[in-house]
PDB file of C-alpha atoms in Angstrom:
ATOM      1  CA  UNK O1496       0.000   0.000   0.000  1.00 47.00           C
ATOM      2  CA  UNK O1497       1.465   3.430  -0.633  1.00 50.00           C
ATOM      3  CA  UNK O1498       0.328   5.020   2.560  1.00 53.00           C
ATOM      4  CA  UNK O1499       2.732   3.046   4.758  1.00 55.00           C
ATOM      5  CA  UNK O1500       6.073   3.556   2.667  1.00 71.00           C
ATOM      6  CA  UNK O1501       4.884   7.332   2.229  1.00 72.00           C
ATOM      7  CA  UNK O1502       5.056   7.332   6.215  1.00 70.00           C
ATOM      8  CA  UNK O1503       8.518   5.577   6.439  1.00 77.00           C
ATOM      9  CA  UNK O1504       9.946   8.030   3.521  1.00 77.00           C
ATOM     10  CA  UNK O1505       8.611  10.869   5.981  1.00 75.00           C
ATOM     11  CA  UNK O1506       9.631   9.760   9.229  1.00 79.00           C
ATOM     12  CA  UNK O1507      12.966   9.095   6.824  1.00 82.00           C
ATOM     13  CA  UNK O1508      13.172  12.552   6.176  1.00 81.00           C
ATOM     14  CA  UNK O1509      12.393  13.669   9.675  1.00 81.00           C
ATOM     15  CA  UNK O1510      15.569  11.666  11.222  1.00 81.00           C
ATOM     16  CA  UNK O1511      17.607  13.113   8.576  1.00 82.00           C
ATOM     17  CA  UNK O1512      16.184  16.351   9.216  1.00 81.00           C
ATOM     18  CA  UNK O1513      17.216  16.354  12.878  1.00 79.00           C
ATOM     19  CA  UNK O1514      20.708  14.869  12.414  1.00 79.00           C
ATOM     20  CA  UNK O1515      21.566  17.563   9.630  1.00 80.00           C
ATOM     21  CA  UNK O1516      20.282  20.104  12.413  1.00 75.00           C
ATOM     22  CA  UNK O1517      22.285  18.955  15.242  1.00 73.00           C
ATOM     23  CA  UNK O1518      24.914  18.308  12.992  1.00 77.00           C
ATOM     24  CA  UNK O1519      24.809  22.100  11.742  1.00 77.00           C
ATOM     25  CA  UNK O1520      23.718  24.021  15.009  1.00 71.00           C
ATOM     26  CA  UNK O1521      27.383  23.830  16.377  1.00 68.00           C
ATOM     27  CA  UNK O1522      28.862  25.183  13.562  1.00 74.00           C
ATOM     28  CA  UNK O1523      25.902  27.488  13.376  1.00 77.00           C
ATOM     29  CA  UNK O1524      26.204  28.956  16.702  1.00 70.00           C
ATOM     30  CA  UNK O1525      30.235  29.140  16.352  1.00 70.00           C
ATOM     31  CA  UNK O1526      29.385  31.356  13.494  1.00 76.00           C
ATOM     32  CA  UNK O1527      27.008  33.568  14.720  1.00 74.00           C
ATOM     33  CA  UNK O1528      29.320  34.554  18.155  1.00 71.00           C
ATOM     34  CA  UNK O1529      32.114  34.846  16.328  1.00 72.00           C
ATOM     35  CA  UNK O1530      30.123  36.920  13.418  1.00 75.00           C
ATOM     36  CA  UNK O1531      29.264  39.342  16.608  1.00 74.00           C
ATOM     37  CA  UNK O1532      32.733  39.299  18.150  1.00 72.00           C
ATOM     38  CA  UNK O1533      34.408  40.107  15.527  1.00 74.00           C
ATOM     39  CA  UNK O1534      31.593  42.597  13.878  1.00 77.00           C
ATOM     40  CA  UNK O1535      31.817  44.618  16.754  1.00 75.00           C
ATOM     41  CA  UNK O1536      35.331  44.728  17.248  1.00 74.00           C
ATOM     42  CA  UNK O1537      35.751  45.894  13.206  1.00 75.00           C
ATOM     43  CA  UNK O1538      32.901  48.708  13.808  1.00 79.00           C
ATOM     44  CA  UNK O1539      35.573  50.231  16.637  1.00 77.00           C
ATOM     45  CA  UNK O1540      38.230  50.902  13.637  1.00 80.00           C
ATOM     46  CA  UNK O1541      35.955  51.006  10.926  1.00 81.00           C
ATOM     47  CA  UNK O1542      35.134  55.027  11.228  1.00 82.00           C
ATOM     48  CA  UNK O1543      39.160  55.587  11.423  1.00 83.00           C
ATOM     49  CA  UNK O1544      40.311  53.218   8.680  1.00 82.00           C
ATOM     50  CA  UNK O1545      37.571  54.060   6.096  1.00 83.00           C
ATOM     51  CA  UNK O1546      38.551  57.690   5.177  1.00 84.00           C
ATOM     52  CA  UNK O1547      42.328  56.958   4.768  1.00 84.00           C
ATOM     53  CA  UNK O1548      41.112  53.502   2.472  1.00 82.00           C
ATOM     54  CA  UNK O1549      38.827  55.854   0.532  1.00 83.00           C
ATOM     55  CA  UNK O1550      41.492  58.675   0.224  1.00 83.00           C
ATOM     56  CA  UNK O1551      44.035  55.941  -1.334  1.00 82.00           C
ATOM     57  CA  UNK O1552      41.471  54.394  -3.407  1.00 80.00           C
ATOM     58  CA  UNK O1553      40.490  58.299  -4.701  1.00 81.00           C
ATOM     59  CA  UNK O1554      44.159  59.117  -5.768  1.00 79.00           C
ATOM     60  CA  UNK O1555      44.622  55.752  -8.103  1.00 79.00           C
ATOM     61  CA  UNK O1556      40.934  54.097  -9.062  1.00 79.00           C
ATOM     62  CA  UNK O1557      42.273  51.532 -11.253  1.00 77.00           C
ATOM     63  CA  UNK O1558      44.911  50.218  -8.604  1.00 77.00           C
ATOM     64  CA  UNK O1559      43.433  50.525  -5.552  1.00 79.00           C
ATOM     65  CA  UNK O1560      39.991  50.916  -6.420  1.00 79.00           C
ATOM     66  CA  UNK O1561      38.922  47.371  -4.770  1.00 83.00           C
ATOM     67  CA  UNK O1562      39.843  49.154  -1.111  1.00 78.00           C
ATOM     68  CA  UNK O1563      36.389  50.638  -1.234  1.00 78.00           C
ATOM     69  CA  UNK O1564      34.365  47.309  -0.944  1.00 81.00           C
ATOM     70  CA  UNK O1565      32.365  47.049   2.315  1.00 79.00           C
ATOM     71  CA  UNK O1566      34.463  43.471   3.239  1.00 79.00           C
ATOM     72  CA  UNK O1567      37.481  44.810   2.496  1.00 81.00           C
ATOM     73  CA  UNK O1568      37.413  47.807   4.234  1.00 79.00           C
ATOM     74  CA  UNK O1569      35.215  45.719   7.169  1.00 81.00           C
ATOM     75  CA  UNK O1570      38.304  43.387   6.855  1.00 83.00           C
ATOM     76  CA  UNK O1571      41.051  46.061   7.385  1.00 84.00           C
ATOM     77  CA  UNK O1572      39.740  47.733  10.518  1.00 83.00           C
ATOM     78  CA  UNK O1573      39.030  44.482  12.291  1.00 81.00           C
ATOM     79  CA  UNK O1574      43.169  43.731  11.730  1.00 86.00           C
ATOM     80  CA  UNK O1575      43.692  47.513  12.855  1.00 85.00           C
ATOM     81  CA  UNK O1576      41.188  46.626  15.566  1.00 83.00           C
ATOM     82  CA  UNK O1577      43.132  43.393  16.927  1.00 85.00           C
ATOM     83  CA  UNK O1578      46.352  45.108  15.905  1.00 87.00           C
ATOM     84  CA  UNK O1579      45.762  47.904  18.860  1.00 85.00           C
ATOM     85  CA  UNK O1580      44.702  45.434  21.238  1.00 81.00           C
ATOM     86  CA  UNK O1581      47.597  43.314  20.830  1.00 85.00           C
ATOM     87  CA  UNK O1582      49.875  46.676  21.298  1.00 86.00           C
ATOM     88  CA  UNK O1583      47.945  47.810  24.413  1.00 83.00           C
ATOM     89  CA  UNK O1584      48.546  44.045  26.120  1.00 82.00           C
ATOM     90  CA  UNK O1585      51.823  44.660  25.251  1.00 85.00           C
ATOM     91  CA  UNK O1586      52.477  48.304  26.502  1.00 82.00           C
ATOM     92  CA  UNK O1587      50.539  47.399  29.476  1.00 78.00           C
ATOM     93  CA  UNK O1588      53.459  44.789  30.564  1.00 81.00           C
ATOM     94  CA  UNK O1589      55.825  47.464  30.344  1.00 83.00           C
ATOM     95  CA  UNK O1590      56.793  50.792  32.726  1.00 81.00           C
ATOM     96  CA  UNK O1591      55.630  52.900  29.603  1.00 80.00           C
ATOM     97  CA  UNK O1592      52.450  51.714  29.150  1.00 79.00           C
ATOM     98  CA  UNK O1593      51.464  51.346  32.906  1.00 81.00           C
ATOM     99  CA  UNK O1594      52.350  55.394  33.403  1.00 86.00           C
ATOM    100  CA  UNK O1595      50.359  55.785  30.301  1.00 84.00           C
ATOM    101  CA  UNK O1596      47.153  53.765  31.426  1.00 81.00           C
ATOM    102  CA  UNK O1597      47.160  55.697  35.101  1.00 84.00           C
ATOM    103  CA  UNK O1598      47.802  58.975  33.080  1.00 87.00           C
ATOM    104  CA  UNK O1599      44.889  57.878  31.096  1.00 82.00           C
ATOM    105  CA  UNK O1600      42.608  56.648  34.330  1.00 80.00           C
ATOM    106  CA  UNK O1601      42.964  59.861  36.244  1.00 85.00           C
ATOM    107  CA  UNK O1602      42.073  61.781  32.884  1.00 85.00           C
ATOM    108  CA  UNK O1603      39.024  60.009  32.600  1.00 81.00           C
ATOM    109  CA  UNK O1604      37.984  60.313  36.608  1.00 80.00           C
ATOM    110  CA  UNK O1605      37.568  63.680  35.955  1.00 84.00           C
ATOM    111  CA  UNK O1606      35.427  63.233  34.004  1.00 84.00           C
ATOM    112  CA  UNK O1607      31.729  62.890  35.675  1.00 81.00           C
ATOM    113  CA  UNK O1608      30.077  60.266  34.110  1.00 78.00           C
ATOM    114  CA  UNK O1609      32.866  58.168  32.651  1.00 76.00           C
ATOM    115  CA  UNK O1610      34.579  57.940  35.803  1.00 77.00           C
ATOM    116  CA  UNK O1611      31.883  55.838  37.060  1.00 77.00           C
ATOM    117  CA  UNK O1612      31.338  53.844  34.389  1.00 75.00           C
ATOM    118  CA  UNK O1613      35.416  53.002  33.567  1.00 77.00           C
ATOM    119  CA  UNK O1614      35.685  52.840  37.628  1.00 75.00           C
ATOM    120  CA  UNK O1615      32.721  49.945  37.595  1.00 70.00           C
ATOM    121  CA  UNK O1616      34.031  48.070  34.773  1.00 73.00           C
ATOM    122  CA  UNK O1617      37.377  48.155  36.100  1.00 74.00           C
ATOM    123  CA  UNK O1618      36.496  47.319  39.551  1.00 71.00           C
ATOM    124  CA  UNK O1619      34.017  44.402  37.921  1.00 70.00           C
ATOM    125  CA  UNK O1620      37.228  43.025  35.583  1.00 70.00           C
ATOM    126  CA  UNK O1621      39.595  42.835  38.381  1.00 70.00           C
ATOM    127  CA  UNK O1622      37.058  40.712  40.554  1.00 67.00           C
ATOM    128  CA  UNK O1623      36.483  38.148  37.914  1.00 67.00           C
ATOM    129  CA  UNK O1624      40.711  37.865  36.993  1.00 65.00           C
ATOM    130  CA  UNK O1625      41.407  37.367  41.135  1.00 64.00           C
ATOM    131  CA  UNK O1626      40.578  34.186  43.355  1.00 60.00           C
ATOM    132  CA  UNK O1627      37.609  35.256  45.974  1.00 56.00           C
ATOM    133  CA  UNK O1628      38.031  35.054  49.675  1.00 57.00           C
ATOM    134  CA  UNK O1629      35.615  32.692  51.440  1.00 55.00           C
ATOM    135  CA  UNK O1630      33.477  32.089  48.463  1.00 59.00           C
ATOM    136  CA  UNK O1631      33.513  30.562  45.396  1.00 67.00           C
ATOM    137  CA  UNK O1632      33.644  33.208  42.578  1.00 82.00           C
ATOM    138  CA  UNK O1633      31.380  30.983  40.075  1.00 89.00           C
ATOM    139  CA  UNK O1634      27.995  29.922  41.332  1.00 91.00           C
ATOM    140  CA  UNK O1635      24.229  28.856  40.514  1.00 92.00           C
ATOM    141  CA  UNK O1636      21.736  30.809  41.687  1.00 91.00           C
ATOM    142  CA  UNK O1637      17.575  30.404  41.837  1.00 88.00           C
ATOM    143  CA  UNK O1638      16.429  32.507  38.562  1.00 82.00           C
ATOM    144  CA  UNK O1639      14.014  33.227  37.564  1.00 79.00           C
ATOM    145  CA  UNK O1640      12.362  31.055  40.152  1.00 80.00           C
ATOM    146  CA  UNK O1641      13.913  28.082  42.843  1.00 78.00           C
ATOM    147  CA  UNK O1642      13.520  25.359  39.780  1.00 84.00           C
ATOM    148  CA  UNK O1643      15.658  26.998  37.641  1.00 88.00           C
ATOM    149  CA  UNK O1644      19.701  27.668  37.561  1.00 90.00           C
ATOM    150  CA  UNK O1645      21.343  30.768  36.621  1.00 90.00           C
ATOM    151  CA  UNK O1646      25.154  30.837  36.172  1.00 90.00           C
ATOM    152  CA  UNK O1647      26.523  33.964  37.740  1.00 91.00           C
ATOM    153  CA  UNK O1648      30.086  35.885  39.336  1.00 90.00           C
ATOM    154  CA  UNK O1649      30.230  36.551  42.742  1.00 90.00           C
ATOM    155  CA  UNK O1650      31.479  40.411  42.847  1.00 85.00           C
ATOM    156  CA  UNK O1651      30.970  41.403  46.478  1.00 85.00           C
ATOM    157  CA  UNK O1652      30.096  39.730  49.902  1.00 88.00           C
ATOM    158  CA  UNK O1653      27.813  41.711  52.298  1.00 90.00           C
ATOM    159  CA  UNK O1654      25.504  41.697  55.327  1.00 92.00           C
ATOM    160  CA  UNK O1655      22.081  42.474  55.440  1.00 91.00           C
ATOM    161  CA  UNK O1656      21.413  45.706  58.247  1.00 91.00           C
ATOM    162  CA  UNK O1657      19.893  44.418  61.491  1.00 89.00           C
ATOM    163  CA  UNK O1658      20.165  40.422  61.139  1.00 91.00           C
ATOM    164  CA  UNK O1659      23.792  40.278  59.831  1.00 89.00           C
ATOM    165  CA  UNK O1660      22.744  37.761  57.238  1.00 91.00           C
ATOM    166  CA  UNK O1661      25.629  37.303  54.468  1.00 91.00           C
ATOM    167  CA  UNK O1662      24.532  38.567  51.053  1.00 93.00           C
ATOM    168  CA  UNK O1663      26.294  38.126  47.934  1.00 91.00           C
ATOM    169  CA  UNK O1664      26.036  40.471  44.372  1.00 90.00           C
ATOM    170  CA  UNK O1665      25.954  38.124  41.856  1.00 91.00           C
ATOM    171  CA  UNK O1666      26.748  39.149  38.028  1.00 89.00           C
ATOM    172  CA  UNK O1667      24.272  36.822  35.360  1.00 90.00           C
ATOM    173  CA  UNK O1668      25.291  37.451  32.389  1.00 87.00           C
ATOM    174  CA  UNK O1669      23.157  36.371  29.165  1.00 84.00           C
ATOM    175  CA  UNK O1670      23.998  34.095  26.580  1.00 81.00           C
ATOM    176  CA  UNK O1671      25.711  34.677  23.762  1.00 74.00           C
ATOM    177  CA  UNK O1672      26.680  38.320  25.016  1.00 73.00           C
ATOM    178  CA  UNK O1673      28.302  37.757  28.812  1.00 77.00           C
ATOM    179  CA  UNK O1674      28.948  41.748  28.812  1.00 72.00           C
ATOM    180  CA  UNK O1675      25.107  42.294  29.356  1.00 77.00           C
ATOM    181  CA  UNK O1676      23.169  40.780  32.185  1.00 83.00           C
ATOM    182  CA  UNK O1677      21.702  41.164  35.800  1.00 86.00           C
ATOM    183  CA  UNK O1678      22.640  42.178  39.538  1.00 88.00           C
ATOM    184  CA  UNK O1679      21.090  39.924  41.876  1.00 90.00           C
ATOM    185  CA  UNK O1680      21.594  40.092  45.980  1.00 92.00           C
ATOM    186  CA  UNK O1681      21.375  36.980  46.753  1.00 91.00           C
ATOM    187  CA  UNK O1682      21.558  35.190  50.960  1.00 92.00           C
ATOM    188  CA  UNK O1683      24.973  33.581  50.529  1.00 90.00           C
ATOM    189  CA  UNK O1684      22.964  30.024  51.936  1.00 89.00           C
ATOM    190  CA  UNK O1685      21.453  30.503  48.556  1.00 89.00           C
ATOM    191  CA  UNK O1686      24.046  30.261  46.277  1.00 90.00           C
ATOM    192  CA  UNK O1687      25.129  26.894  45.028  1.00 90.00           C
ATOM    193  CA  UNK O1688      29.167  27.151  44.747  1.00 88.00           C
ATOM    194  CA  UNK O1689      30.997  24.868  41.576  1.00 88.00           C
ATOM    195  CA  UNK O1690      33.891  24.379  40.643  1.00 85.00           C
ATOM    196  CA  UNK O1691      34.350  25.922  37.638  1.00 87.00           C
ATOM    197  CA  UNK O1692      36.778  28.683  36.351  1.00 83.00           C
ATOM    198  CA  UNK O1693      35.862  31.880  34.854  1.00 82.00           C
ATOM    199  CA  UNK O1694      37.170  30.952  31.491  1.00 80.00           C
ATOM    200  CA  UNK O1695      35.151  27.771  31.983  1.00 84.00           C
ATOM    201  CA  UNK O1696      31.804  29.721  32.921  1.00 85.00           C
ATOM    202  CA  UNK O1697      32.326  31.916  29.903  1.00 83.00           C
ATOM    203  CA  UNK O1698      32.719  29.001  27.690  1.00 83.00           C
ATOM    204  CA  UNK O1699      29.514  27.402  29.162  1.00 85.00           C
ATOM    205  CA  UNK O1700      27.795  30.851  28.688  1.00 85.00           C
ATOM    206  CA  UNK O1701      28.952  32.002  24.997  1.00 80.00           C
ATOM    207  CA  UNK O1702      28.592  28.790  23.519  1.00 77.00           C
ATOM    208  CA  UNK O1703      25.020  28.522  24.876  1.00 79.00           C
ATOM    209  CA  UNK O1704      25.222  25.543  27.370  1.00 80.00           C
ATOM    210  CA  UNK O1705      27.278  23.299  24.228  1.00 77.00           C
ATOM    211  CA  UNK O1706      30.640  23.284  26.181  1.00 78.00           C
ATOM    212  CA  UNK O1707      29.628  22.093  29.360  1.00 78.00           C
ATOM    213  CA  UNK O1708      30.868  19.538  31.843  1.00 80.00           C
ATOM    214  CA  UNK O1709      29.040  15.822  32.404  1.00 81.00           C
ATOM    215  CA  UNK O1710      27.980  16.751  36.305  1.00 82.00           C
ATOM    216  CA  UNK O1711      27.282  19.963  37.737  1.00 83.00           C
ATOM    217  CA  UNK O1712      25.722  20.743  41.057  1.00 82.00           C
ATOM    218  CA  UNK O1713      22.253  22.248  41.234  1.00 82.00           C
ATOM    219  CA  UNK O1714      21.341  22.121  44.784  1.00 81.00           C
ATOM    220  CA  UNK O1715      22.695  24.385  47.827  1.00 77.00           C
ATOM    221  CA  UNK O1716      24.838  22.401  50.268  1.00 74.00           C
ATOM    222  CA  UNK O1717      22.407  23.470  52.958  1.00 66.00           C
ATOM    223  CA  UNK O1718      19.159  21.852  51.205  1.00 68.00           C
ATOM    224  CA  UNK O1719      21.091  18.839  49.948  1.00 58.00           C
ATOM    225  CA  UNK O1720      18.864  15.585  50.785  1.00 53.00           C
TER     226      UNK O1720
END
């Protein structure tokens, strides 16, 4: 009968269907953070490398006429972009560079608004890059609600006024972007510590829960059965 074999051929195509997609959502997903990565880090040059690539291209058309193409210039600024990173890591290793950076810094506190924005961010990347005292840095927290998990950082321990209760600020960042995300003040009996690294919570983050290890805890040590 031709109903049946029409009903293998599509439950055929649906198994090949789902393979090619979970074959192709890796790559997929590579693409698209490293589309945005390195998108936004071409944008930062992108306004200083186009007039100069237009200027040259101006003066001799038939030579260097292809320097006006949106990938090539796109192209360009991200190397110019990577280029001036890889310069500031390497000034900032050296006496130079660190007078430079402070001269920079106290520039920039006086300025009202950016000094609170470069002092958070600063303040925010030196907590992640240093071990924490007393509690783990990388933790799981109840969000949005107590059957659900939320990777975050651990930037500050406090204590709540009157009871003295330990309360911790925890960073969530979102997936695929880990430089947005939420504040939380959470009791530090909350929190569910791991034993992960940053690097290894960013991974788990970016890459949307892909790289991720076999166990992970999920319940506080104070509610484990």
């Amino acid at each position: 009968m031709p109903s049946p074999s029409l009903g293998q051929l599509g439950q055929r195509l649906q198994r090949l269907f789902l393979t090619g997609l979970l074959t192709l959502l890796p790559l997929w997903l590579t693409w698209a953070v490293l589309k945005f990565v390195f998108g936004l880090l071409g944008s930062l040059s992108k306004p200083l490398v186009e007039p100069g690539l237009q200027e040259i291209a101006a003066g001799n058309p038939r030579a260097f006429g292809w320097l006006v193409e949106p990938w090539v210039q796109s192209g360009i600024a991200l190397v110019a972009t990577i280029a001036f990173i890889l310069l500031a890591g390497w000034l900032a290793r050296r006496v130079v560079g660190q007078r430079l950076l402070r001269w920079l810094e106290a520039l920039v506190a006086r300025i009202p608004l950016a000094n609170t924005v470069y002092g958070s961010a600063r303040k925010l990347l030196d907590i992640l890059q240093t071990k924490p005292d007393g509690t783990q840095r990388v933790v799981l927290i109840d969000f949005p609600h107590d059957q659900m998990k939320s990777i975050g950082f651990v930037t500050r321990v406090m204590r709540e006024q009157g009871s003295g209760r330990e309360l911790a600020a925890v960073y969530v960042p979102t997936t695929p972007n880990p430089t947005s995300g939420y504040l939380e003040i959470v009791p530090v009996e909350k929190l569910t510590p791991t034993d992960w690294t940053v690097d290894q919570a960013m991974g788990f983050i970016i890459s949307g829960g892909a790289v991720a290890p076999e166990h992970i805890p999920f319940t506080p040590p104070g509610q484990a059965s």
